[in-house]
Short mmCIF file of N, CA, C and O in Angstrom, two decimals:
data_model
loop_
_atom_site.label_atom_id
_atom_site.label_comp_id
_atom_site.label_asym_id
_atom_site.label_seq_id
_atom_site.Cartn_x
_atom_site.Cartn_y
_atom_site.Cartn_z
N MET A 16 202.02 -18.89 -29.76
CA MET A 16 200.80 -19.67 -29.78
C MET A 16 200.77 -20.45 -31.08
O MET A 16 201.05 -19.93 -32.14
N PRO A 17 200.41 -21.76 -31.01
CA PRO A 17 200.38 -22.57 -32.22
C PRO A 17 199.31 -22.10 -33.18
O PRO A 17 198.27 -21.60 -32.79
N GLU A 18 199.59 -22.32 -34.48
CA GLU A 18 198.63 -21.96 -35.51
C GLU A 18 197.49 -22.95 -35.52
O GLU A 18 197.65 -24.11 -35.13
N ALA A 19 196.34 -22.52 -35.99
CA ALA A 19 195.21 -23.43 -36.17
C ALA A 19 195.55 -24.40 -37.29
O ALA A 19 196.27 -24.06 -38.23
N LEU A 20 195.06 -25.63 -37.20
CA LEU A 20 195.32 -26.61 -38.24
C LEU A 20 194.63 -26.19 -39.52
O LEU A 20 193.49 -25.73 -39.50
N PRO A 21 195.31 -26.34 -40.67
CA PRO A 21 194.68 -25.99 -41.94
C PRO A 21 193.52 -26.94 -42.22
O PRO A 21 193.43 -28.02 -41.67
N GLU A 22 192.64 -26.50 -43.13
CA GLU A 22 191.47 -27.30 -43.48
C GLU A 22 191.90 -28.69 -43.95
O GLU A 22 191.33 -29.67 -43.55
N ARG A 23 192.90 -28.74 -44.79
CA ARG A 23 193.41 -30.03 -45.28
C ARG A 23 194.86 -30.16 -44.88
O ARG A 23 195.70 -29.37 -45.28
N MET A 24 195.14 -31.15 -44.08
CA MET A 24 196.50 -31.39 -43.60
C MET A 24 197.16 -32.43 -44.50
O MET A 24 196.53 -33.41 -44.87
N ASP A 25 198.44 -32.24 -44.85
CA ASP A 25 199.09 -33.24 -45.68
C ASP A 25 199.31 -34.53 -44.87
O ASP A 25 199.29 -34.53 -43.66
N ARG A 26 199.52 -35.63 -45.58
CA ARG A 26 199.62 -36.95 -44.94
C ARG A 26 200.78 -37.02 -43.94
O ARG A 26 200.62 -37.60 -42.87
N ALA A 27 201.92 -36.49 -44.29
CA ALA A 27 203.08 -36.57 -43.40
C ALA A 27 202.80 -35.84 -42.08
O ALA A 27 203.12 -36.35 -41.00
N ARG A 28 202.21 -34.68 -42.17
CA ARG A 28 201.90 -33.93 -40.95
C ARG A 28 200.81 -34.64 -40.13
O ARG A 28 200.86 -34.66 -38.92
N ALA A 29 199.84 -35.22 -40.82
CA ALA A 29 198.78 -35.95 -40.13
C ALA A 29 199.36 -37.15 -39.38
O ALA A 29 199.02 -37.39 -38.23
N ARG A 30 200.28 -37.89 -40.04
CA ARG A 30 200.94 -39.02 -39.36
C ARG A 30 201.74 -38.54 -38.15
O ARG A 30 201.72 -39.17 -37.10
N GLY A 31 202.44 -37.43 -38.31
CA GLY A 31 203.22 -36.88 -37.20
C GLY A 31 202.34 -36.48 -36.03
O GLY A 31 202.67 -36.74 -34.87
N THR A 32 201.21 -35.87 -36.33
CA THR A 32 200.28 -35.46 -35.28
C THR A 32 199.73 -36.68 -34.56
O THR A 32 199.68 -36.71 -33.32
N LEU A 33 199.33 -37.70 -35.31
CA LEU A 33 198.82 -38.92 -34.69
C LEU A 33 199.89 -39.62 -33.84
O LEU A 33 199.60 -40.13 -32.76
N ARG A 34 201.13 -39.62 -34.32
CA ARG A 34 202.22 -40.22 -33.56
C ARG A 34 202.42 -39.47 -32.25
O ARG A 34 202.56 -40.07 -31.19
N GLU A 35 202.42 -38.14 -32.30
CA GLU A 35 202.58 -37.33 -31.08
C GLU A 35 201.46 -37.63 -30.09
O GLU A 35 201.69 -37.74 -28.89
N MET A 36 200.23 -37.75 -30.59
CA MET A 36 199.10 -38.02 -29.70
C MET A 36 199.24 -39.41 -29.07
O MET A 36 198.96 -39.59 -27.89
N ALA A 37 199.68 -40.40 -29.86
CA ALA A 37 199.84 -41.75 -29.33
C ALA A 37 200.96 -41.83 -28.30
O ALA A 37 200.88 -42.63 -27.36
N LEU A 38 201.98 -41.02 -28.47
CA LEU A 38 203.11 -41.05 -27.54
C LEU A 38 202.93 -40.11 -26.35
O LEU A 38 203.79 -40.05 -25.48
N PHE A 39 201.82 -39.39 -26.30
CA PHE A 39 201.65 -38.41 -25.23
C PHE A 39 201.75 -39.02 -23.84
O PHE A 39 202.50 -38.54 -23.01
N LEU A 40 201.00 -40.08 -23.56
CA LEU A 40 201.01 -40.65 -22.22
C LEU A 40 202.38 -41.20 -21.84
O LEU A 40 202.87 -40.90 -20.75
N PRO A 41 203.05 -41.99 -22.71
CA PRO A 41 204.41 -42.43 -22.35
C PRO A 41 205.38 -41.24 -22.17
O PRO A 41 206.19 -41.24 -21.25
N ASN A 42 205.27 -40.23 -23.04
CA ASN A 42 206.12 -39.04 -22.89
C ASN A 42 205.81 -38.30 -21.60
O ASN A 42 206.69 -37.76 -20.94
N PHE A 43 204.53 -38.25 -21.23
CA PHE A 43 204.12 -37.59 -19.99
C PHE A 43 204.70 -38.31 -18.79
O PHE A 43 205.23 -37.68 -17.87
N ALA A 44 204.65 -39.65 -18.78
CA ALA A 44 205.23 -40.42 -17.67
C ALA A 44 206.74 -40.19 -17.58
O ALA A 44 207.28 -40.01 -16.49
N LEU A 45 207.41 -40.15 -18.73
CA LEU A 45 208.84 -39.90 -18.75
C LEU A 45 209.15 -38.47 -18.28
O LEU A 45 210.11 -38.24 -17.54
N LEU A 46 208.32 -37.53 -18.66
CA LEU A 46 208.48 -36.14 -18.22
C LEU A 46 208.38 -36.05 -16.70
O LEU A 46 209.20 -35.40 -16.05
N LEU A 47 207.38 -36.71 -16.12
CA LEU A 47 207.23 -36.71 -14.66
C LEU A 47 208.47 -37.30 -13.99
O LEU A 47 208.98 -36.74 -13.01
N LYS A 48 208.97 -38.41 -14.51
CA LYS A 48 210.16 -39.05 -13.95
C LYS A 48 211.36 -38.09 -13.98
O LYS A 48 212.09 -37.96 -13.00
N ARG A 49 211.54 -37.42 -15.09
CA ARG A 49 212.68 -36.49 -15.22
C ARG A 49 212.53 -35.28 -14.29
O ARG A 49 213.51 -34.81 -13.72
N LEU A 50 211.30 -34.78 -14.16
CA LEU A 50 211.09 -33.62 -13.29
C LEU A 50 211.32 -33.96 -11.82
O LEU A 50 211.71 -33.10 -11.04
N LEU A 51 211.11 -35.22 -11.46
CA LEU A 51 211.35 -35.64 -10.07
C LEU A 51 212.82 -35.48 -9.67
O LEU A 51 213.11 -35.28 -8.50
N THR A 52 213.72 -35.57 -10.62
CA THR A 52 215.14 -35.47 -10.31
C THR A 52 215.72 -34.09 -10.56
O THR A 52 216.90 -33.86 -10.29
N ASP A 53 214.93 -33.17 -11.05
CA ASP A 53 215.41 -31.82 -11.36
C ASP A 53 215.35 -30.94 -10.12
O ASP A 53 214.27 -30.76 -9.54
N PRO A 54 216.47 -30.35 -9.70
CA PRO A 54 216.47 -29.51 -8.49
C PRO A 54 215.71 -28.19 -8.64
O PRO A 54 215.38 -27.54 -7.65
N ARG A 55 215.37 -27.81 -9.88
CA ARG A 55 214.63 -26.57 -10.10
C ARG A 55 213.13 -26.73 -9.87
O ARG A 55 212.40 -25.75 -9.84
N VAL A 56 212.68 -27.96 -9.69
CA VAL A 56 211.25 -28.24 -9.49
C VAL A 56 210.94 -28.17 -7.99
O VAL A 56 211.64 -28.79 -7.19
N PRO A 57 209.90 -27.41 -7.59
CA PRO A 57 209.54 -27.31 -6.18
C PRO A 57 209.22 -28.68 -5.56
O PRO A 57 208.67 -29.56 -6.23
N PHE A 58 209.55 -28.84 -4.28
CA PHE A 58 209.35 -30.11 -3.58
C PHE A 58 207.88 -30.54 -3.60
O PHE A 58 207.57 -31.70 -3.81
N ARG A 59 206.98 -29.59 -3.40
CA ARG A 59 205.54 -29.90 -3.42
C ARG A 59 205.12 -30.50 -4.76
O ARG A 59 204.32 -31.44 -4.82
N SER A 60 205.66 -29.98 -5.83
CA SER A 60 205.36 -30.52 -7.16
C SER A 60 205.93 -31.92 -7.32
O SER A 60 205.30 -32.79 -7.93
N LYS A 61 207.11 -32.16 -6.76
CA LYS A 61 207.72 -33.49 -6.85
C LYS A 61 206.85 -34.53 -6.15
O LYS A 61 206.72 -35.65 -6.63
N ILE A 62 206.27 -34.15 -5.02
CA ILE A 62 205.37 -35.09 -4.31
C ILE A 62 204.16 -35.40 -5.20
O ILE A 62 203.77 -36.55 -5.35
N LEU A 63 203.57 -34.38 -5.80
CA LEU A 63 202.42 -34.56 -6.69
C LEU A 63 202.80 -35.43 -7.89
O LEU A 63 202.10 -36.37 -8.24
N PHE A 64 203.95 -35.14 -8.50
CA PHE A 64 204.39 -35.90 -9.67
C PHE A 64 204.68 -37.35 -9.31
O PHE A 64 204.30 -38.27 -10.01
N GLY A 65 205.39 -37.55 -8.19
CA GLY A 65 205.73 -38.91 -7.75
C GLY A 65 204.49 -39.73 -7.49
O GLY A 65 204.38 -40.89 -7.90
N GLY A 66 203.53 -39.13 -6.80
CA GLY A 66 202.28 -39.83 -6.51
C GLY A 66 201.52 -40.17 -7.79
O GLY A 66 200.96 -41.26 -7.92
N THR A 67 201.52 -39.25 -8.75
CA THR A 67 200.84 -39.49 -10.02
C THR A 67 201.52 -40.62 -10.78
O THR A 67 200.85 -41.53 -11.29
N LEU A 68 202.83 -40.60 -10.83
CA LEU A 68 203.58 -41.64 -11.53
C LEU A 68 203.32 -43.01 -10.91
O LEU A 68 203.03 -43.98 -11.62
N VAL A 69 203.36 -43.09 -9.58
CA VAL A 69 203.10 -44.36 -8.90
C VAL A 69 201.67 -44.83 -9.18
O VAL A 69 201.44 -46.00 -9.47
N TYR A 70 200.71 -43.93 -9.12
CA TYR A 70 199.31 -44.30 -9.35
C TYR A 70 199.10 -44.79 -10.78
O TYR A 70 198.40 -45.78 -11.01
N LEU A 71 199.69 -44.10 -11.76
CA LEU A 71 199.50 -44.50 -13.15
C LEU A 71 200.13 -45.87 -13.44
O LEU A 71 199.62 -46.63 -14.26
N ILE A 72 201.22 -46.20 -12.76
CA ILE A 72 201.90 -47.47 -12.96
C ILE A 72 201.22 -48.59 -12.17
O ILE A 72 201.20 -49.73 -12.59
N SER A 73 200.64 -48.24 -11.04
CA SER A 73 200.04 -49.22 -10.13
C SER A 73 198.84 -49.93 -10.75
O SER A 73 198.04 -49.32 -11.45
N PRO A 74 198.69 -51.22 -10.46
CA PRO A 74 197.51 -51.94 -10.95
C PRO A 74 196.25 -51.63 -10.12
O PRO A 74 195.15 -51.98 -10.51
N ILE A 75 196.41 -50.95 -8.99
CA ILE A 75 195.29 -50.61 -8.13
C ILE A 75 194.73 -49.26 -8.57
O ILE A 75 195.45 -48.28 -8.68
N ASP A 76 193.42 -49.21 -8.83
CA ASP A 76 192.76 -47.99 -9.27
C ASP A 76 191.54 -47.71 -8.39
O ASP A 76 190.95 -48.64 -7.83
N VAL A 77 191.16 -46.45 -8.30
CA VAL A 77 189.93 -46.09 -7.60
C VAL A 77 188.75 -46.71 -8.33
O VAL A 77 187.84 -47.28 -7.72
N ILE A 78 188.76 -46.62 -9.65
CA ILE A 78 187.74 -47.26 -10.49
C ILE A 78 188.46 -48.34 -11.29
O ILE A 78 189.35 -48.03 -12.08
N PRO A 79 188.13 -49.62 -11.10
CA PRO A 79 188.84 -50.71 -11.79
C PRO A 79 188.79 -50.54 -13.32
O PRO A 79 187.78 -50.13 -13.88
N ASP A 80 189.90 -50.88 -13.96
CA ASP A 80 190.03 -50.71 -15.41
C ASP A 80 189.10 -51.61 -16.21
O ASP A 80 188.84 -51.34 -17.38
N PHE A 81 188.59 -52.70 -15.62
CA PHE A 81 187.72 -53.59 -16.39
C PHE A 81 186.32 -53.00 -16.60
O PHE A 81 185.54 -53.54 -17.37
N ILE A 82 186.01 -51.88 -15.96
CA ILE A 82 184.72 -51.21 -16.19
C ILE A 82 184.89 -50.33 -17.44
O ILE A 82 185.64 -49.36 -17.40
N PRO A 83 184.22 -50.68 -18.54
CA PRO A 83 184.43 -49.95 -19.80
C PRO A 83 184.16 -48.45 -19.66
O PRO A 83 183.16 -48.03 -19.11
N GLY A 84 185.08 -47.67 -20.18
CA GLY A 84 184.94 -46.20 -20.16
C GLY A 84 185.30 -45.59 -18.84
O GLY A 84 186.20 -44.75 -18.75
N LEU A 85 184.64 -45.99 -17.77
CA LEU A 85 184.91 -45.42 -16.45
C LEU A 85 186.23 -45.89 -15.86
O LEU A 85 186.84 -45.19 -15.06
N GLY A 86 186.67 -47.09 -16.27
CA GLY A 86 187.89 -47.66 -15.72
C GLY A 86 189.13 -46.83 -15.96
O GLY A 86 190.05 -46.81 -15.14
N GLN A 87 189.17 -46.14 -17.07
CA GLN A 87 190.33 -45.30 -17.40
C GLN A 87 190.12 -43.85 -16.97
O GLN A 87 191.05 -43.06 -16.98
N LEU A 88 188.91 -43.52 -16.56
CA LEU A 88 188.59 -42.14 -16.21
C LEU A 88 189.43 -41.61 -15.06
O LEU A 88 189.92 -40.49 -15.11
N ASP A 89 189.63 -42.42 -14.01
CA ASP A 89 190.41 -41.94 -12.87
C ASP A 89 191.85 -41.65 -13.28
O ASP A 89 192.44 -40.67 -12.84
N ASP A 90 192.42 -42.49 -14.15
CA ASP A 90 193.78 -42.26 -14.63
C ASP A 90 193.86 -40.96 -15.43
O ASP A 90 194.79 -40.16 -15.24
N VAL A 91 192.90 -40.74 -16.30
CA VAL A 91 192.89 -39.55 -17.14
C VAL A 91 192.73 -38.29 -16.29
O VAL A 91 193.46 -37.31 -16.46
N VAL A 92 191.77 -38.32 -15.35
CA VAL A 92 191.54 -37.14 -14.51
C VAL A 92 192.77 -36.83 -13.67
O VAL A 92 193.20 -35.67 -13.58
N LEU A 93 193.37 -37.85 -13.08
CA LEU A 93 194.57 -37.62 -12.26
C LEU A 93 195.71 -37.07 -13.12
O LEU A 93 196.40 -36.13 -12.71
N ALA A 94 195.90 -37.64 -14.31
CA ALA A 94 196.96 -37.15 -15.19
C ALA A 94 196.71 -35.70 -15.58
O ALA A 94 197.64 -34.88 -15.60
N LEU A 95 195.45 -35.35 -15.87
CA LEU A 95 195.13 -33.97 -16.23
C LEU A 95 195.37 -33.00 -15.07
O LEU A 95 195.92 -31.92 -15.26
N LEU A 96 194.98 -33.39 -13.86
CA LEU A 96 195.20 -32.52 -12.71
C LEU A 96 196.68 -32.37 -12.39
O LEU A 96 197.15 -31.28 -12.05
N ALA A 97 197.44 -33.46 -12.53
CA ALA A 97 198.89 -33.37 -12.31
C ALA A 97 199.53 -32.48 -13.37
O ALA A 97 200.41 -31.67 -13.07
N LEU A 98 199.09 -32.63 -14.60
CA LEU A 98 199.61 -31.79 -15.68
C LEU A 98 199.26 -30.33 -15.44
O LEU A 98 200.09 -29.44 -15.64
N HIS A 99 198.04 -30.07 -14.99
CA HIS A 99 197.63 -28.71 -14.67
C HIS A 99 198.55 -28.12 -13.59
O HIS A 99 199.04 -27.00 -13.73
N GLY A 100 198.80 -28.88 -12.54
CA GLY A 100 199.70 -28.42 -11.48
C GLY A 100 201.12 -28.19 -11.99
O GLY A 100 201.77 -27.21 -11.66
N MET A 101 201.60 -29.11 -12.82
CA MET A 101 202.95 -28.99 -13.34
C MET A 101 203.10 -27.75 -14.20
O MET A 101 204.06 -27.00 -14.06
N LEU A 102 202.16 -27.52 -15.07
CA LEU A 102 202.28 -26.39 -15.98
C LEU A 102 202.11 -25.06 -15.27
O LEU A 102 202.48 -24.03 -15.82
N ASN A 103 201.55 -25.06 -14.08
CA ASN A 103 201.39 -23.82 -13.33
C ASN A 103 202.48 -23.60 -12.28
O ASN A 103 202.66 -22.48 -11.84
N ARG A 104 203.17 -24.64 -11.85
CA ARG A 104 204.15 -24.50 -10.77
C ARG A 104 205.61 -24.55 -11.25
O ARG A 104 206.49 -24.08 -10.55
N VAL A 105 205.84 -25.17 -12.39
CA VAL A 105 207.21 -25.37 -12.88
C VAL A 105 207.45 -24.42 -14.06
O VAL A 105 206.59 -24.25 -14.91
N ASP A 106 208.65 -23.83 -14.07
CA ASP A 106 209.03 -22.93 -15.16
C ASP A 106 208.83 -23.64 -16.50
O ASP A 106 209.31 -24.76 -16.69
N PRO A 107 208.11 -23.01 -17.44
CA PRO A 107 207.87 -23.65 -18.74
C PRO A 107 209.14 -24.07 -19.47
O PRO A 107 209.15 -25.08 -20.16
N ALA A 108 210.23 -23.34 -19.29
CA ALA A 108 211.50 -23.71 -19.94
C ALA A 108 212.01 -25.04 -19.39
O ALA A 108 212.56 -25.86 -20.13
N VAL A 109 211.81 -25.27 -18.10
CA VAL A 109 212.24 -26.53 -17.48
C VAL A 109 211.39 -27.68 -18.02
O VAL A 109 211.90 -28.75 -18.34
N VAL A 110 210.08 -27.45 -18.14
CA VAL A 110 209.19 -28.49 -18.68
C VAL A 110 209.61 -28.84 -20.11
O VAL A 110 209.75 -30.01 -20.46
N LEU A 111 209.83 -27.83 -20.94
CA LEU A 111 210.22 -28.08 -22.33
C LEU A 111 211.58 -28.77 -22.44
O LEU A 111 211.79 -29.58 -23.34
N GLU A 112 212.47 -28.45 -21.52
CA GLU A 112 213.79 -29.09 -21.52
C GLU A 112 213.68 -30.61 -21.34
O GLU A 112 214.45 -31.37 -21.91
N HIS A 113 212.71 -31.05 -20.57
CA HIS A 113 212.54 -32.47 -20.28
C HIS A 113 211.51 -33.16 -21.17
O HIS A 113 211.35 -34.37 -21.11
N TRP A 114 210.79 -32.42 -21.99
CA TRP A 114 209.72 -32.97 -22.83
C TRP A 114 210.29 -33.52 -24.11
O TRP A 114 211.02 -32.82 -24.82
N ASP A 115 209.97 -34.77 -24.46
CA ASP A 115 210.47 -35.40 -25.68
C ASP A 115 209.58 -35.14 -26.90
O ASP A 115 209.98 -35.38 -28.02
N GLY A 116 208.37 -34.67 -26.66
CA GLY A 116 207.44 -34.46 -27.76
C GLY A 116 207.55 -33.07 -28.36
O GLY A 116 208.48 -32.31 -28.09
N ASP A 117 206.59 -32.74 -29.17
CA ASP A 117 206.51 -31.46 -29.85
C ASP A 117 206.15 -30.37 -28.83
O ASP A 117 205.20 -30.53 -28.05
N ALA A 118 206.87 -29.27 -28.85
CA ALA A 118 206.62 -28.16 -27.91
C ALA A 118 205.21 -27.59 -28.11
O ALA A 118 204.58 -27.16 -27.14
N GLU A 119 204.72 -27.59 -29.33
CA GLU A 119 203.36 -27.08 -29.59
C GLU A 119 202.31 -27.93 -28.89
O GLU A 119 201.28 -27.43 -28.46
N LEU A 120 202.59 -29.23 -28.77
CA LEU A 120 201.64 -30.12 -28.12
C LEU A 120 201.48 -29.76 -26.65
O LEU A 120 200.36 -29.70 -26.13
N ILE A 121 202.59 -29.46 -25.97
CA ILE A 121 202.50 -29.06 -24.56
C ILE A 121 201.72 -27.75 -24.44
O ILE A 121 200.92 -27.58 -23.53
N GLU A 122 201.92 -26.82 -25.36
CA GLU A 122 201.18 -25.56 -25.32
C GLU A 122 199.69 -25.79 -25.54
O GLU A 122 198.86 -25.21 -24.84
N LEU A 123 199.35 -26.64 -26.49
CA LEU A 123 197.94 -26.96 -26.73
C LEU A 123 197.33 -27.64 -25.50
O LEU A 123 196.20 -27.34 -25.11
N VAL A 124 198.09 -28.54 -24.88
CA VAL A 124 197.61 -29.22 -23.68
C VAL A 124 197.42 -28.20 -22.55
O VAL A 124 196.42 -28.23 -21.85
N ARG A 125 198.38 -27.29 -22.40
CA ARG A 125 198.27 -26.28 -21.35
C ARG A 125 196.99 -25.45 -21.53
O ARG A 125 196.25 -25.22 -20.59
N GLN A 126 196.72 -25.05 -22.75
CA GLN A 126 195.52 -24.27 -23.03
C GLN A 126 194.26 -25.10 -22.78
O GLN A 126 193.27 -24.61 -22.23
N GLY A 127 194.29 -26.36 -23.19
CA GLY A 127 193.14 -27.23 -22.97
C GLY A 127 192.89 -27.49 -21.50
O GLY A 127 191.75 -27.44 -21.02
N ILE A 128 193.95 -27.74 -20.75
CA ILE A 128 193.82 -27.98 -19.31
C ILE A 128 193.31 -26.73 -18.61
O ILE A 128 192.47 -26.81 -17.71
N ALA A 129 193.79 -25.57 -19.02
CA ALA A 129 193.32 -24.32 -18.42
C ALA A 129 191.82 -24.15 -18.67
O ALA A 129 191.07 -23.75 -17.77
N ALA A 130 191.37 -24.48 -19.88
CA ALA A 130 189.94 -24.36 -20.20
C ALA A 130 189.12 -25.36 -19.38
O ALA A 130 188.09 -25.00 -18.81
N VAL A 131 189.58 -26.60 -19.29
CA VAL A 131 188.86 -27.62 -18.52
C VAL A 131 188.84 -27.27 -17.04
O VAL A 131 187.82 -27.44 -16.36
N SER A 132 189.94 -26.75 -16.52
CA SER A 132 190.02 -26.44 -15.09
C SER A 132 189.02 -25.36 -14.69
O SER A 132 188.57 -25.32 -13.55
N ARG A 133 188.65 -24.50 -15.63
CA ARG A 133 187.64 -23.48 -15.34
C ARG A 133 186.26 -24.11 -15.14
O ARG A 133 185.39 -23.52 -14.50
N LEU A 134 186.05 -25.29 -15.69
CA LEU A 134 184.76 -25.97 -15.59
C LEU A 134 184.64 -26.83 -14.33
O LEU A 134 183.55 -27.21 -13.94
N LEU A 135 185.79 -27.18 -13.71
CA LEU A 135 185.77 -28.05 -12.54
C LEU A 135 185.38 -27.26 -11.29
O LEU A 135 185.76 -26.11 -11.13
N PRO A 136 184.63 -27.91 -10.39
CA PRO A 136 184.31 -27.24 -9.13
C PRO A 136 185.56 -27.14 -8.25
O PRO A 136 186.50 -27.89 -8.42
N GLY A 137 185.56 -26.22 -7.33
CA GLY A 137 186.67 -26.12 -6.38
C GLY A 137 187.77 -25.18 -6.79
O GLY A 137 188.84 -25.18 -6.18
N GLY A 138 187.58 -24.40 -7.81
CA GLY A 138 188.57 -23.40 -8.20
C GLY A 138 189.88 -23.96 -8.71
O GLY A 138 190.95 -23.42 -8.44
N TRP A 139 189.86 -25.05 -9.50
CA TRP A 139 191.09 -25.63 -10.03
C TRP A 139 191.84 -24.66 -10.93
O TRP A 139 193.05 -24.72 -11.02
N ASP A 140 191.12 -23.74 -11.58
CA ASP A 140 191.79 -22.79 -12.46
C ASP A 140 192.63 -21.78 -11.69
O ASP A 140 193.55 -21.18 -12.24
N LYS A 141 192.38 -21.62 -10.40
CA LYS A 141 193.14 -20.66 -9.61
C LYS A 141 194.24 -21.33 -8.76
O LYS A 141 195.01 -20.65 -8.11
N ARG A 142 194.30 -22.66 -8.77
CA ARG A 142 195.31 -23.38 -7.98
C ARG A 142 196.64 -23.33 -8.70
O ARG A 142 196.76 -23.76 -9.83
N VAL A 143 197.60 -22.81 -8.02
CA VAL A 143 198.96 -22.74 -8.58
C VAL A 143 199.93 -23.31 -7.60
O VAL A 143 199.78 -23.31 -6.44
#
């Protein structure tokens, strides 16, 4: 489990953290692409990942992007639900093998997604 951030973070580590956060979405899209070709990933997950990748790239959205704030909400929610499914269905070693970012970031995201999924209606925290 990752350590809590110290009260005062040095500049180099702060820059690294910000860089990781900025690269998360592109790294996530690349991760999905790589998992689609991995034979260790279940077929059902590949369908979910493929659909998510196509939706995130597509200019067509459920909520148009020109609506401030709400326009990006559908992309974020879909990415979070796909990530939740991925982290629960695919062996964590396989995910880390294909992840270009910091391994601690995926663990923090997994914990965050698990916490958020408990708040969503429909039992998302129990879907595996």
